[in-house]
C-alpha cells in the first residue's frame, strides 16, 4: 500500500505539565506509521521543566522533531498557524499536548485520506480518562458521514480537534485558524465546511483525552461561555446556522455556566456526549 507522509502539529504553553507533554509526544512519535515531521509550536515562554522535555526529544528524534519557539504568548490559534506554516507535508495531523494517541491512529487516518481523495478533513472518537486514576470516563462520538457532519456543525463542533487530520492546502485556503483565544477549533471546522470542504469521522476511539478538575471548570466559566456564544453568533451572521440553532446552543451554554460547578461534570457526561 502506498502511504503518504504526514506532519504532526502540536502546540504547548507554559502552563502544561511536563509529564503530560512527554506522554503526548511519545504517543505521536511512536506510531506504527511514524510521522515525517512533528512541529511543536511553543506559545511564549515555557518552564525549565518543559524546555528539558523538548531538549530530550530533540536529541532523541533529530530532524523529525521540530520545536518552534514563539517569543510571545498569543494563544493557541496563533501558535497553530505558525506551526502549520512549518509543516512540510500535505497531510497534517493535529494533537493536544496533554492527550495520548493510540498506536494505530495515524496509520488508519492517513489510509482513510489516501483512499478518499475527496476528503479534506477527518477525525475520530475520543475516550476521556481521569488523569489522576487512569479510569475511563466516557467516549465522545462524532458523526461519521459528511451530511451528518454538516448538520451537527450547526450547533456543535463535528470533530474532536485532537483527532483531526487535514490537508494543509485546504487549511491555508481559508486562512488557517482565526486567531481567537478560545473556540478557534470550532470556528475553523465551520469555515472549512462553509468553503466546501468534505469531512468524515472514523467511528472508533483513536485518542485518549485527559480529564482534570480544571477541564470542567473551564467548560463552565464565563469567558468560555461568552466565546462559544460569540462563535455561534458569527455562524448565524454568516448564514451557516439558523436562529433556532444559535439560540438552542447558546441557551445550553448559559445553562452550563449557571449550574452549580459540582454538577457540571455529571451533566456534561450524561447529556452533552
CSV table of C-alpha atoms in Angstrom, one decimal, residues 1-164:
chain,number,residue,atom,x,y,z
A,1,UNK,CA,0.0,0.0,0.0
A,2,UNK,CA,1.3,3.4,-0.9
A,3,UNK,CA,1.3,5.6,2.2
A,4,UNK,CA,1.6,9.4,2.1
A,5,UNK,CA,4.0,11.1,4.5
A,6,UNK,CA,2.4,13.3,7.2
A,7,UNK,CA,3.4,16.1,9.6
A,8,UNK,CA,2.1,16.3,13.2
A,9,UNK,CA,1.2,19.8,14.5
A,10,UNK,CA,1.1,20.4,18.3
A,11,UNK,CA,1.1,23.5,20.4
A,12,UNK,CA,2.2,23.9,24.0
A,13,UNK,CA,2.2,26.8,26.5
A,14,UNK,CA,3.9,27.4,29.9
A,15,UNK,CA,1.0,26.0,31.9
A,16,UNK,CA,1.3,22.5,30.6
A,17,UNK,CA,2.7,19.7,32.8
A,18,UNK,CA,5.9,18.3,31.5
A,19,UNK,CA,4.9,14.7,32.2
A,20,UNK,CA,1.7,15.2,30.1
A,21,UNK,CA,3.7,16.7,27.2
A,22,UNK,CA,6.2,13.8,27.4
A,23,UNK,CA,3.4,11.2,27.1
A,24,UNK,CA,1.7,13.1,24.3
A,25,UNK,CA,4.9,13.5,22.2
A,26,UNK,CA,5.8,9.8,22.8
A,27,UNK,CA,2.4,8.6,21.6
A,28,UNK,CA,2.8,10.6,18.3
A,29,UNK,CA,6.5,9.8,17.6
A,30,UNK,CA,6.0,6.0,18.3
A,31,UNK,CA,3.1,5.5,15.9
A,32,UNK,CA,3.0,2.3,13.8
A,33,UNK,CA,3.2,4.7,10.9
A,34,UNK,CA,5.7,7.3,12.2
A,35,UNK,CA,5.5,10.9,11.1
A,36,UNK,CA,7.8,12.5,8.7
A,37,UNK,CA,7.9,15.6,10.9
A,38,UNK,CA,6.5,16.8,14.3
A,39,UNK,CA,6.2,20.5,14.7
A,40,UNK,CA,5.7,21.7,18.3
A,41,UNK,CA,4.8,25.4,18.4
A,42,UNK,CA,5.7,26.8,21.8
A,43,UNK,CA,3.3,29.6,22.6
A,44,UNK,CA,5.6,32.0,24.5
A,45,UNK,CA,7.9,31.4,27.4
A,46,UNK,CA,7.9,27.9,28.9
A,47,UNK,CA,9.0,26.5,32.2
A,48,UNK,CA,12.5,25.0,32.6
A,49,UNK,CA,10.9,21.5,33.0
A,50,UNK,CA,9.1,21.9,29.7
A,51,UNK,CA,12.3,23.0,28.0
A,52,UNK,CA,14.0,20.0,29.4
A,53,UNK,CA,11.4,17.7,27.8
A,54,UNK,CA,11.7,19.4,24.5
A,55,UNK,CA,15.5,19.2,24.6
A,56,UNK,CA,15.4,15.4,25.3
A,57,UNK,CA,13.1,14.8,22.4
A,58,UNK,CA,15.2,17.0,20.1
A,59,UNK,CA,18.3,14.9,20.9
A,60,UNK,CA,16.4,11.6,20.5
A,61,UNK,CA,14.4,12.3,17.3
A,62,UNK,CA,16.7,14.7,15.5
A,63,UNK,CA,15.3,16.3,12.3
A,64,UNK,CA,11.9,14.6,12.8
A,65,UNK,CA,11.1,16.7,15.9
A,66,UNK,CA,11.0,20.5,15.2
A,67,UNK,CA,10.2,22.8,18.1
A,68,UNK,CA,9.2,26.3,17.1
A,69,UNK,CA,9.8,28.8,19.8
A,70,UNK,CA,7.5,31.8,19.6
A,71,UNK,CA,8.6,34.8,21.7
A,72,UNK,CA,5.1,35.9,23.0
A,73,UNK,CA,2.1,34.0,24.2
A,74,UNK,CA,-0.6,34.9,21.7
A,75,UNK,CA,-2.9,32.0,22.1
A,76,UNK,CA,-3.3,28.5,20.7
A,77,UNK,CA,-4.7,29.7,17.3
A,78,UNK,CA,-1.7,32.0,16.6
A,79,UNK,CA,0.7,29.2,17.6
A,80,UNK,CA,-1.1,26.7,15.4
A,81,UNK,CA,-1.0,28.9,12.4
A,82,UNK,CA,2.8,29.5,12.8
A,83,UNK,CA,3.2,25.7,13.2
A,84,UNK,CA,1.1,25.0,10.2
A,85,UNK,CA,3.3,27.2,8.1
A,86,UNK,CA,6.3,25.0,9.1
A,87,UNK,CA,4.6,21.7,8.2
A,88,UNK,CA,6.3,20.1,5.2
A,89,UNK,CA,3.6,17.5,4.3
A,90,UNK,CA,0.2,17.9,2.7
A,91,UNK,CA,-1.4,15.7,5.4
A,92,UNK,CA,-1.3,17.4,8.8
A,93,UNK,CA,-2.3,15.6,12.0
A,94,UNK,CA,-3.4,17.7,15.0
A,95,UNK,CA,-2.7,16.7,18.6
A,96,UNK,CA,-3.0,18.3,22.0
A,97,UNK,CA,-0.1,18.5,24.3
A,98,UNK,CA,-1.7,16.5,27.2
A,99,UNK,CA,-3.6,13.7,25.4
A,100,UNK,CA,-2.5,10.3,24.2
A,101,UNK,CA,-2.9,8.9,20.7
A,102,UNK,CA,-3.4,5.1,20.2
A,103,UNK,CA,-0.5,3.5,18.2
A,104,UNK,CA,-2.6,2.8,15.1
A,105,UNK,CA,-4.2,6.2,15.0
A,106,UNK,CA,-2.2,7.8,12.2
A,107,UNK,CA,-2.0,4.7,10.0
A,108,UNK,CA,-5.8,4.5,10.0
A,109,UNK,CA,-6.3,8.2,9.4
A,110,UNK,CA,-3.7,8.5,6.6
A,111,UNK,CA,-5.1,5.4,4.9
A,112,UNK,CA,-8.7,6.9,5.0
A,113,UNK,CA,-7.5,10.2,3.5
A,114,UNK,CA,-5.4,8.4,0.8
A,115,UNK,CA,-8.3,6.1,-0.2
A,116,UNK,CA,-10.8,9.0,-0.3
A,117,UNK,CA,-9.1,11.9,-2.1
A,118,UNK,CA,-12.3,14.0,-1.9
A,119,UNK,CA,-11.8,14.3,1.9
A,120,UNK,CA,-10.2,17.4,3.2
A,121,UNK,CA,-10.5,16.7,7.0
A,122,UNK,CA,-11.4,13.8,9.1
A,123,UNK,CA,-11.4,12.9,12.8
A,124,UNK,CA,-12.3,10.1,15.2
A,125,UNK,CA,-13.8,9.4,18.7
A,126,UNK,CA,-12.0,10.3,21.9
A,127,UNK,CA,-12.1,8.4,25.2
A,128,UNK,CA,-12.0,10.5,28.3
A,129,UNK,CA,-10.0,9.3,31.2
A,130,UNK,CA,-9.4,10.6,34.7
A,131,UNK,CA,-5.9,12.0,34.8
A,132,UNK,CA,-5.4,11.0,38.5
A,133,UNK,CA,-6.7,7.5,38.5
A,134,UNK,CA,-6.4,6.5,34.8
A,135,UNK,CA,-10.1,5.4,34.9
A,136,UNK,CA,-12.0,5.7,31.6
A,137,UNK,CA,-15.0,8.0,32.0
A,138,UNK,CA,-16.8,8.2,28.7
A,139,UNK,CA,-16.5,8.2,24.9
A,140,UNK,CA,-17.2,11.4,22.8
A,141,UNK,CA,-18.6,10.3,19.5
A,142,UNK,CA,-18.7,12.4,16.4
A,143,UNK,CA,-20.9,11.9,13.2
A,144,UNK,CA,-19.3,9.7,10.6
A,145,UNK,CA,-20.6,11.0,7.2
A,146,UNK,CA,-20.3,14.3,5.6
A,147,UNK,CA,-24.0,15.2,5.6
A,148,UNK,CA,-24.3,14.3,9.3
A,149,UNK,CA,-21.2,16.4,10.0
A,150,UNK,CA,-22.8,19.4,8.3
A,151,UNK,CA,-26.0,19.0,10.3
A,152,UNK,CA,-24.2,18.5,13.6
A,153,UNK,CA,-21.9,21.5,13.0
A,154,UNK,CA,-24.8,24.0,13.1
A,155,UNK,CA,-24.7,23.7,16.9
A,156,UNK,CA,-21.5,21.9,17.9
A,157,UNK,CA,-18.0,21.1,16.7
A,158,UNK,CA,-18.4,17.9,14.5
A,159,UNK,CA,-14.7,17.0,15.0
A,160,UNK,CA,-12.7,16.3,18.1
A,161,UNK,CA,-9.9,18.7,17.5
A,162,UNK,CA,-7.1,16.5,18.9
A,163,UNK,CA,-8.1,13.7,16.4
A,164,UNK,CA,-8.2,15.6,13.1
